[in-house]
PDB file of C-alpha atoms in Angstrom:
ATOM      1  CA  MET A   1     184.181 170.492  99.698  1.00 44.00           C
ATOM      2  CA  GLY A   2     181.572 168.662 101.831  1.00 45.00           C
ATOM      3  CA  ASP A   3     182.320 165.623 104.088  1.00 49.00           C
ATOM      4  CA  ALA A   4     184.094 163.116 101.774  1.00 46.00           C
ATOM      5  CA  GLN A   5     183.781 159.509 102.532  1.00 50.00           C
ATOM      6  CA  ALA A   6     185.731 156.429 101.155  1.00 51.00           C
ATOM      7  CA  LEU A   7     184.728 152.719 100.870  1.00 52.00           C
ATOM      8  CA  VAL A   8     186.701 149.921  99.817  1.00 52.00           C
ATOM      9  CA  LEU A   9     185.303 146.561  99.450  1.00 53.00           C
ATOM     10  CA  GLN A  10     187.191 143.369  98.479  1.00 54.00           C
ATOM     11  CA  ILE A  11     184.974 140.530  96.900  1.00 51.00           C
ATOM     12  CA  ASP A  12     186.135 136.966  96.889  1.00 51.00           C
ATOM     13  CA  GLU A  13     187.479 136.078  93.453  1.00 45.00           C
ATOM     14  CA  ASN A  14     185.359 132.868  93.408  1.00 51.00           C
ATOM     15  CA  VAL A  15     182.060 134.906  93.547  1.00 50.00           C
ATOM     16  CA  LYS A  16     180.480 134.268  90.182  1.00 51.00           C
ATOM     17  CA  GLY A  17     179.340 137.041  87.867  1.00 51.00           C
ATOM     18  CA  GLY A  18     175.612 137.770  87.788  1.00 51.00           C
ATOM     19  CA  SER A  19     175.272 136.752  91.535  1.00 54.00           C
ATOM     20  CA  GLU A  20     174.396 138.969  94.570  1.00 60.00           C
ATOM     21  CA  VAL A  21     176.344 139.215  97.707  1.00 61.00           C
ATOM     22  CA  LYS A  22     175.689 140.940 100.895  1.00 70.00           C
ATOM     23  CA  VAL A  23     178.426 142.759 102.664  1.00 65.00           C
ATOM     24  CA  HIS A  24     178.778 144.665 105.991  1.00 67.00           C
ATOM     25  CA  ALA A  25     180.222 148.114 105.029  1.00 68.00           C
ATOM     26  CA  THR A  26     181.769 150.684 107.613  1.00 71.00           C
ATOM     27  CA  PHE A  27     182.010 154.161 106.570  1.00 63.00           C
ATOM     28  CA  THR A  28     184.535 156.550 108.155  1.00 70.00           C
ATOM     29  CA  SER A  29     184.232 160.361 107.595  1.00 65.00           C
ATOM     30  CA  PRO A  30     187.854 161.622 107.109  1.00 62.00           C
ATOM     31  CA  LEU A  31     186.826 165.051 108.593  1.00 64.00           C
ATOM     32  CA  SER A  32     184.450 164.338 111.509  1.00 71.00           C
ATOM     33  CA  GLY A  33     185.789 160.923 112.266  1.00 71.00           C
ATOM     34  CA  GLU A  34     182.264 159.612 112.484  1.00 76.00           C
ATOM     35  CA  VAL A  35     181.677 155.986 112.001  1.00 76.00           C
ATOM     36  CA  GLU A  36     178.791 154.542 110.178  1.00 76.00           C
ATOM     37  CA  GLU A  37     177.727 150.967 109.443  1.00 78.00           C
ATOM     38  CA  ASP A  38     175.347 149.595 107.029  1.00 75.00           C
ATOM     39  CA  GLN A  39     174.571 146.244 105.060  1.00 74.00           C
ATOM     40  CA  LEU A  40     174.873 146.466 101.346  1.00 68.00           C
ATOM     41  CA  THR A  41     173.653 144.209  98.476  1.00 68.00           C
ATOM     42  CA  ILE A  42     176.128 144.246  95.605  1.00 58.00           C
ATOM     43  CA  ARG A  43     175.394 142.575  92.184  1.00 53.00           C
ATOM     44  CA  ILE A  44     178.539 141.218  90.525  1.00 47.00           C
ATOM     45  CA  ALA A  45     178.732 142.002  86.921  1.00 49.00           C
ATOM     46  CA  ASP A  46     178.789 139.054  84.791  1.00 51.00           C
ATOM     47  CA  ASN A  47     181.790 139.473  82.282  1.00 66.00           C
ATOM     48  CA  THR A  48     182.218 135.786  81.345  1.00 87.00           C
ATOM     49  CA  ILE A  49     182.154 134.897  77.639  1.00 95.00           C
ATOM     50  CA  PRO A  50     180.291 131.734  77.071  1.00 96.00           C
ATOM     51  CA  GLY A  51     181.996 128.984  75.250  1.00 97.00           C
ATOM     52  CA  LYS A  52     184.833 126.576  75.579  1.00 96.00           C
ATOM     53  CA  ALA A  53     187.868 128.336  76.710  1.00 97.00           C
ATOM     54  CA  VAL A  54     191.375 127.787  74.882  1.00 97.00           C
ATOM     55  CA  PRO A  55     194.672 129.550  74.783  1.00 98.00           C
ATOM     56  CA  PHE A  56     195.066 131.913  71.909  1.00 98.00           C
ATOM     57  CA  LYS A  57     198.239 130.185  70.709  1.00 97.00           C
ATOM     58  CA  GLU A  58     196.281 126.983  70.219  1.00 97.00           C
ATOM     59  CA  VAL A  59     194.141 128.652  67.657  1.00 98.00           C
ATOM     60  CA  THR A  60     196.531 130.981  65.928  1.00 97.00           C
ATOM     61  CA  SER A  61     197.305 128.687  62.874  1.00 97.00           C
ATOM     62  CA  LYS A  62     193.500 128.256  62.376  1.00 98.00           C
ATOM     63  CA  ILE A  63     192.536 131.959  62.114  1.00 98.00           C
ATOM     64  CA  ARG A  64     191.394 132.848  58.670  1.00 98.00           C
ATOM     65  CA  TYR A  65     189.586 136.105  59.502  1.00 98.00           C
ATOM     66  CA  THR A  66     189.699 138.428  62.386  1.00 98.00           C
ATOM     67  CA  THR A  67     187.458 141.540  63.180  1.00 98.00           C
ATOM     68  CA  GLU A  68     186.611 143.530  66.204  1.00 97.00           C
ATOM     69  CA  LEU A  69     182.952 143.685  67.022  1.00 97.00           C
ATOM     70  CA  ALA A  70     181.474 146.253  69.397  1.00 96.00           C
ATOM     71  CA  ASN A  71     178.139 145.153  71.252  1.00 96.00           C
ATOM     72  CA  GLU A  72     175.108 147.445  71.818  1.00 95.00           C
ATOM     73  CA  LYS A  73     177.082 149.199  74.598  1.00 94.00           C
ATOM     74  CA  GLY A  74     180.111 149.934  72.517  1.00 94.00           C
ATOM     75  CA  GLU A  75     182.368 147.300  74.243  1.00 95.00           C
ATOM     76  CA  ALA A  76     184.694 145.685  71.648  1.00 96.00           C
ATOM     77  CA  PHE A  77     185.531 141.964  71.396  1.00 98.00           C
ATOM     78  CA  LEU A  78     187.689 140.207  68.793  1.00 98.00           C
ATOM     79  CA  VAL A  79     185.991 137.599  66.708  1.00 98.00           C
ATOM     80  CA  HIS A  80     187.888 134.994  64.731  1.00 98.00           C
ATOM     81  CA  LEU A  81     186.782 132.835  61.999  1.00 98.00           C
ATOM     82  CA  LEU A  82     188.776 129.442  62.436  1.00 98.00           C
ATOM     83  CA  GLY A  83     189.075 126.736  60.161  1.00 98.00           C
ATOM     84  CA  ILE A  84     188.620 123.219  61.514  1.00 94.00           C
ATOM     85  CA  ASN A  85     189.254 120.784  58.636  1.00 92.00           C
ATOM     86  CA  ASP A  86     189.231 123.336  55.867  1.00 97.00           C
ATOM     87  CA  LYS A  87     191.490 123.291  52.863  1.00 96.00           C
ATOM     88  CA  LYS A  88     193.350 126.359  51.069  1.00 96.00           C
ATOM     89  CA  GLU A  89     193.449 126.407  47.449  1.00 95.00           C
ATOM     90  CA  ILE A  90     194.263 129.049  44.734  1.00 96.00           C
ATOM     91  CA  ILE A  91     191.479 129.493  42.196  1.00 93.00           C
ATOM     92  CA  THR A  92     192.390 128.619  38.547  1.00 93.00           C
ATOM     93  CA  ILE A  93     190.248 128.906  35.332  1.00 89.00           C
ATOM     94  CA  ASN A  94     188.612 125.491  35.803  1.00 84.00           C
ATOM     95  CA  GLU A  95     187.467 126.264  39.393  1.00 81.00           C
ATOM     96  CA  MET A  96     186.167 129.770  38.817  1.00 80.00           C
ATOM     97  CA  TRP A  97     182.626 130.633  39.988  1.00 76.00           C
ATOM     98  CA  ALA A  98     180.506 133.566  39.763  1.00 73.00           C
ATOM     99  CA  GLY A  99     182.609 136.736  40.467  1.00 76.00           C
ATOM    100  CA  GLU A 100     185.895 134.899  41.342  1.00 85.00           C
ATOM    101  CA  ASN A 101     189.171 135.569  39.647  1.00 90.00           C
ATOM    102  CA  ILE A 102     192.125 133.480  38.829  1.00 93.00           C
ATOM    103  CA  GLY A 103     194.521 133.535  41.865  1.00 95.00           C
ATOM    104  CA  ASP A 104     191.726 134.250  44.440  1.00 95.00           C
ATOM    105  CA  VAL A 105     192.584 132.492  47.829  1.00 96.00           C
ATOM    106  CA  MET A 106     189.885 130.200  48.947  1.00 94.00           C
ATOM    107  CA  TYR A 107     189.292 128.270  52.240  1.00 97.00           C
ATOM    108  CA  SER A 108     186.800 125.475  51.839  1.00 96.00           C
ATOM    109  CA  GLY A 109     185.375 123.160  54.461  1.00 97.00           C
ATOM    110  CA  ASP A 110     184.300 123.436  58.092  1.00 98.00           C
ATOM    111  CA  PHE A 111     184.564 126.577  60.385  1.00 98.00           C
ATOM    112  CA  GLU A 112     183.692 127.788  63.817  1.00 98.00           C
ATOM    113  CA  LEU A 113     184.045 131.209  65.484  1.00 98.00           C
ATOM    114  CA  GLY A 114     186.082 132.223  68.556  1.00 98.00           C
ATOM    115  CA  VAL A 115     185.367 135.245  70.669  1.00 98.00           C
ATOM    116  CA  GLN A 116     188.321 137.158  72.586  1.00 98.00           C
ATOM    117  CA  LYS A 117     188.417 139.928  74.993  1.00 97.00           C
ATOM    118  CA  ILE A 118     190.708 142.663  73.956  1.00 95.00           C
ATOM    119  CA  ASP A 119     194.194 142.145  75.716  1.00 92.00           C
ATOM    120  CA  SER A 120     193.372 138.633  76.632  1.00 96.00           C
ATOM    121  CA  ASP A 121     195.097 135.518  75.786  1.00 96.00           C
ATOM    122  CA  THR A 122     191.916 133.230  75.811  1.00 97.00           C
ATOM    123  CA  VAL A 123     189.648 132.409  72.950  1.00 98.00           C
ATOM    124  CA  TYR A 124     186.155 131.134  73.592  1.00 98.00           C
ATOM    125  CA  LEU A 125     184.804 129.010  70.889  1.00 98.00           C
ATOM    126  CA  GLN A 126     181.425 129.193  69.918  1.00 98.00           C
ATOM    127  CA  PRO A 127     178.445 126.707  69.418  1.00 95.00           C
ATOM    128  CA  TYR A 128     177.849 127.650  65.824  1.00 95.00           C
ATOM    129  CA  PRO A 129     179.408 125.121  63.398  1.00 94.00           C
ATOM    130  CA  ILE A 130     179.951 126.459  60.017  1.00 96.00           C
ATOM    131  CA  ARG A 131     179.749 123.652  57.526  1.00 96.00           C
ATOM    132  CA  ASN A 132     180.741 123.358  53.930  1.00 96.00           C
ATOM    133  CA  TYR A 133     181.737 127.006  53.656  1.00 96.00           C
ATOM    134  CA  ASP A 134     183.739 128.344  50.719  1.00 94.00           C
ATOM    135  CA  TYR A 135     185.444 131.348  52.178  1.00 96.00           C
ATOM    136  CA  ASN A 136     187.013 133.422  49.215  1.00 94.00           C
ATOM    137  CA  GLN A 137     189.578 135.699  51.282  1.00 96.00           C
ATOM    138  CA  THR A 138     190.497 137.636  48.338  1.00 95.00           C
ATOM    139  CA  MET A 139     187.006 138.858  47.758  1.00 94.00           C
ATOM    140  CA  ASP A 140     186.629 139.568  51.478  1.00 95.00           C
ATOM    141  CA  LEU A 141     183.500 137.578  51.850  1.00 96.00           C
ATOM    142  CA  ALA A 142     183.822 137.872  55.676  1.00 97.00           C
ATOM    143  CA  PHE A 143     183.245 141.606  56.672  1.00 98.00           C
ATOM    144  CA  LYS A 144     182.019 143.673  59.237  1.00 97.00           C
ATOM    145  CA  VAL A 145     179.122 146.388  59.074  1.00 97.00           C
ATOM    146  CA  GLY A 146     180.090 148.989  61.674  1.00 93.00           C
ATOM    147  CA  THR A 147     177.933 150.547  64.016  1.00 85.00           C
ATOM    148  CA  GLN A 148     177.111 154.467  64.257  1.00 80.00           C
ATOM    149  CA  SER A 149     175.687 154.644  67.841  1.00 86.00           C
ATOM    150  CA  ILE A 150     175.362 153.081  71.236  1.00 89.00           C
ATOM    151  CA  GLY A 151     172.558 150.659  71.216  1.00 91.00           C
ATOM    152  CA  GLN A 152     173.383 149.322  67.887  1.00 94.00           C
ATOM    153  CA  PRO A 153     175.973 146.270  67.646  1.00 97.00           C
ATOM    154  CA  ASP A 154     178.435 145.625  64.719  1.00 97.00           C
ATOM    155  CA  LEU A 155     177.345 142.922  62.475  1.00 98.00           C
ATOM    156  CA  LEU A 156     179.637 140.245  61.159  1.00 98.00           C
ATOM    157  CA  PHE A 157     178.621 139.017  57.654  1.00 98.00           C
ATOM    158  CA  LEU A 158     179.987 135.443  56.530  1.00 98.00           C
ATOM    159  CA  SER A 159     178.960 135.707  52.977  1.00 97.00           C
ATOM    160  CA  GLU A 160     178.953 133.237  50.057  1.00 93.00           C
ATOM    161  CA  ILE A 161     178.430 133.495  46.334  1.00 91.00           C
ATOM    162  CA  GLU A 162     175.116 132.225  45.028  1.00 89.00           C
ATOM    163  CA  GLU A 163     175.246 133.792  41.758  1.00 87.00           C
ATOM    164  CA  THR A 164     176.877 136.579  39.964  1.00 84.00           C
ATOM    165  CA  ILE A 165     174.489 139.114  41.080  1.00 89.00           C
ATOM    166  CA  HIS A 166     173.624 137.644  44.689  1.00 92.00           C
ATOM    167  CA  ARG A 167     175.226 136.954  47.874  1.00 94.00           C
ATOM    168  CA  ARG A 168     173.637 135.494  51.031  1.00 95.00           C
ATOM    169  CA  ALA A 169     175.388 135.727  54.428  1.00 97.00           C
ATOM    170  CA  ASP A 170     175.062 134.331  57.866  1.00 97.00           C
ATOM    171  CA  LEU A 171     175.272 137.141  60.304  1.00 98.00           C
ATOM    172  CA  PHE A 172     176.598 137.298  63.968  1.00 98.00           C
ATOM    173  CA  TYR A 173     176.727 140.094  66.667  1.00 98.00           C
ATOM    174  CA  MET A 174     177.750 140.511  70.335  1.00 97.00           C
ATOM    175  CA  HIS A 175     174.860 141.089  72.654  1.00 97.00           C
ATOM    176  CA  GLY A 176     176.526 141.930  75.898  1.00 96.00           C
ATOM    177  CA  ASN A 177     179.292 139.399  76.277  1.00 96.00           C
ATOM    178  CA  THR A 178     177.520 136.747  74.139  1.00 97.00           C
ATOM    179  CA  LEU A 179     178.096 136.184  70.428  1.00 98.00           C
ATOM    180  CA  LYS A 180     174.388 135.559  68.938  1.00 98.00           C
ATOM    181  CA  ILE A 181     173.367 134.841  65.252  1.00 97.00           C
ATOM    182  CA  ALA A 182     171.029 136.903  63.480  1.00 97.00           C
ATOM    183  CA  GLU A 183     168.729 135.970  60.382  1.00 95.00           C
ATOM    184  CA  GLU A 184     170.441 135.601  57.107  1.00 96.00           C
ATOM    185  CA  TYR A 185     170.922 138.450  54.687  1.00 97.00           C
ATOM    186  CA  GLY A 186     170.869 138.677  50.984  1.00 96.00           C
ATOM    187  CA  TYR A 187     172.455 141.354  48.890  1.00 96.00           C
ATOM    188  CA  TYR A 188     174.348 142.276  45.819  1.00 95.00           C
ATOM    189  CA  LEU A 189     176.482 145.127  46.995  1.00 95.00           C
ATOM    190  CA  ARG A 190     177.945 145.103  50.363  1.00 95.00           C
ATOM    191  CA  PRO A 191     175.499 146.528  52.921  1.00 97.00           C
ATOM    192  CA  LYS A 192     176.136 149.674  55.126  1.00 96.00           C
ATOM    193  CA  THR A 193     174.688 151.260  58.193  1.00 96.00           C
ATOM    194  CA  ILE A 194     172.750 154.512  57.530  1.00 96.00           C
ATOM    195  CA  GLY A 195     171.240 155.155  60.804  1.00 94.00           C
ATOM    196  CA  HIS A 196     170.455 153.702  64.275  1.00 94.00           C
ATOM    197  CA  ASN A 197     170.159 150.070  63.502  1.00 95.00           C
ATOM    198  CA  LEU A 198     169.156 150.830  59.880  1.00 96.00           C
ATOM    199  CA  ILE A 199     171.051 148.894  57.335  1.00 97.00           C
ATOM    200  CA  GLN A 200     170.854 149.567  53.608  1.00 98.00           C
ATOM    201  CA  SER A 201     171.946 147.159  50.645  1.00 97.00           C
ATOM    202  CA  VAL A 202     171.645 147.157  47.115  1.00 98.00           C
ATOM    203  CA  SER A 203     170.181 144.363  44.776  1.00 96.00           C
ATOM    204  CA  TYR A 204     170.398 143.817  41.006  1.00 96.00           C
ATOM    205  CA  VAL A 205     167.280 142.839  38.765  1.00 94.00           C
ATOM    206  CA  ARG A 206     168.114 140.720  35.678  1.00 91.00           C
ATOM    207  CA  ASN A 207     164.995 139.412  34.199  1.00 88.00           C
ATOM    208  CA  GLU A 208     162.554 140.943  31.474  1.00 87.00           C
ATOM    209  CA  GLU A 209     164.115 144.394  32.622  1.00 94.00           C
ATOM    210  CA  LEU A 210     167.467 145.269  34.143  1.00 96.00           C
ATOM    211  CA  GLY A 211     168.080 147.635  36.943  1.00 97.00           C
ATOM    212  CA  TYR A 212     168.857 148.142  40.636  1.00 97.00           C
ATOM    213  CA  PHE A 213     166.889 148.510  43.894  1.00 97.00           C
ATOM    214  CA  PHE A 214     167.758 149.909  47.405  1.00 98.00           C
ATOM    215  CA  VAL A 215     166.558 147.929  50.434  1.00 98.00           C
ATOM    216  CA  THR A 216     166.558 149.462  53.936  1.00 98.00           C
ATOM    217  CA  THR A 217     166.195 147.215  56.876  1.00 97.00           C
ATOM    218  CA  GLU A 218     165.928 147.841  60.659  1.00 96.00           C
ATOM    219  CA  PHE A 219     167.862 145.466  62.981  1.00 96.00           C
ATOM    220  CA  ASP A 220     166.462 144.302  66.313  1.00 96.00           C
ATOM    221  CA  PRO A 221     169.425 143.265  68.689  1.00 95.00           C
ATOM    222  CA  GLU A 222     167.021 141.632  71.044  1.00 95.00           C
ATOM    223  CA  THR A 223     165.585 139.262  68.531  1.00 96.00           C
ATOM    224  CA  GLY A 224     168.328 139.286  65.790  1.00 96.00           C
ATOM    225  CA  THR A 225     165.701 139.801  63.022  1.00 97.00           C
ATOM    226  CA  PHE A 226     165.484 142.472  60.364  1.00 97.00           C
ATOM    227  CA  GLU A 227     162.130 144.432  59.593  1.00 97.00           C
ATOM    228  CA  ASN A 228     161.928 145.828  56.080  1.00 97.00           C
ATOM    229  CA  LYS A 229     161.561 149.654  56.178  1.00 96.00           C
ATOM    230  CA  GLY A 230     161.146 150.049  52.303  1.00 97.00           C
ATOM    231  CA  ARG A 231     162.573 149.794  48.813  1.00 97.00           C
ATOM    232  CA  LYS A 232     163.113 151.877  45.918  1.00 98.00           C
ATOM    233  CA  PHE A 233     163.605 150.618  42.510  1.00 97.00           C
ATOM    234  CA  PHE A 234     165.475 151.840  39.414  1.00 98.00           C
ATOM    235  CA  VAL A 235     164.308 149.184  36.953  1.00 97.00           C
ATOM    236  CA  GLY A 236     163.596 149.608  33.295  1.00 97.00           C
ATOM    237  CA  ASP A 237     164.902 151.682  30.513  1.00 95.00           C
ATOM    238  CA  LYS A 238     163.446 154.881  31.856  1.00 96.00           C
ATOM    239  CA  LEU A 239     165.317 154.408  35.134  1.00 97.00           C
ATOM    240  CA  TYR A 240     168.243 152.321  34.563  1.00 97.00           C
ATOM    241  CA  ASP A 241     170.644 155.132  34.084  1.00 97.00           C
ATOM    242  CA  GLN A 242     169.412 156.944  37.082  1.00 98.00           C
ATOM    243  CA  GLY A 243     169.913 153.792  39.142  1.00 98.00           C
ATOM    244  CA  VAL A 244     173.681 153.448  37.858  1.00 98.00           C
ATOM    245  CA  GLU A 245     174.186 157.090  39.104  1.00 98.00           C
ATOM    246  CA  GLU A 246     172.669 156.382  42.464  1.00 98.00           C
ATOM    247  CA  VAL A 247     174.694 153.388  42.843  1.00 98.00           C
ATOM    248  CA  LYS A 248     178.010 155.115  41.992  1.00 98.00           C
ATOM    249  CA  LYS A 249     177.111 157.686  44.693  1.00 98.00           C
ATOM    250  CA  TRP A 250     176.011 155.082  47.251  1.00 98.00           C
ATOM    251  CA  GLN A 251     179.428 153.306  46.789  1.00 97.00           C
ATOM    252  CA  ALA A 252     181.532 156.262  46.731  1.00 97.00           C
ATOM    253  CA  ASP A 253     180.342 157.981  49.806  1.00 97.00           C
ATOM    254  CA  PRO A 254     179.925 155.959  53.089  1.00 94.00           C
ATOM    255  CA  GLY A 255     177.317 158.566  54.173  1.00 95.00           C
ATOM    256  CA  TYR A 256     175.166 158.654  51.282  1.00 97.00           C
ATOM    257  CA  TYR A 257     171.907 156.596  51.046  1.00 98.00           C
ATOM    258  CA  VAL A 258     168.648 156.414  49.005  1.00 98.00           C
ATOM    259  CA  LYS A 259     165.640 157.158  51.037  1.00 96.00           C
ATOM    260  CA  THR A 260     163.255 154.310  50.754  1.00 96.00           C
ATOM    261  CA  TRP A 261     160.685 154.956  53.294  1.00 88.00           C
TER     262      TRP A 261
END
């Protein structure tokens, strides 16, 4: 082995993340005993989560949904959907809406999101008010579309039913230590990841002709936007049965997708 050198630095805990500090460092070789001195500039990593910090125990009773979201570096955070003044109800036959069932658990009202580091007792409330949201917990209208690679963050969908064949969702994701909002997303069947930042969903056509079409979009974590990468239609009498079979395979196999580009 060559001449090994050790260096230990102690940084004041009051130094803020994202700042730079200059330190005078002394290097001592354990073999030769030679001493070298130098001045180093060190940038302190900013691991602070933006938002109002509250103890986890204060929000426990408000949690309606929790998932683990990875950012573009693969670092995981807990994200909570928190009820503010929401009301819990059990769906009855008189209250059923498109796709709902008798007995579904529904939380309706205003919500907010909280971000928590793994193994931390602090939750950071986020500046994204979610108002007049009908969260059907039984139907899993809040869900995560997971990442497949570094550079691709997980996506949190907060969905609501617009009609039997259509859902719309507000999307959120972690960018570094910050929870960001992406542009909204529409779908019929729950989307899935099919490649690096590529999301595919299925929509249903119900007008003069019936059928399905597959939509592939590419997500840009820097802007929170989606670019349409193509669609493939199985609509009309000649293609309907083929579309049904494609949908069955798409739902049964997480790795299966329809090439639309």
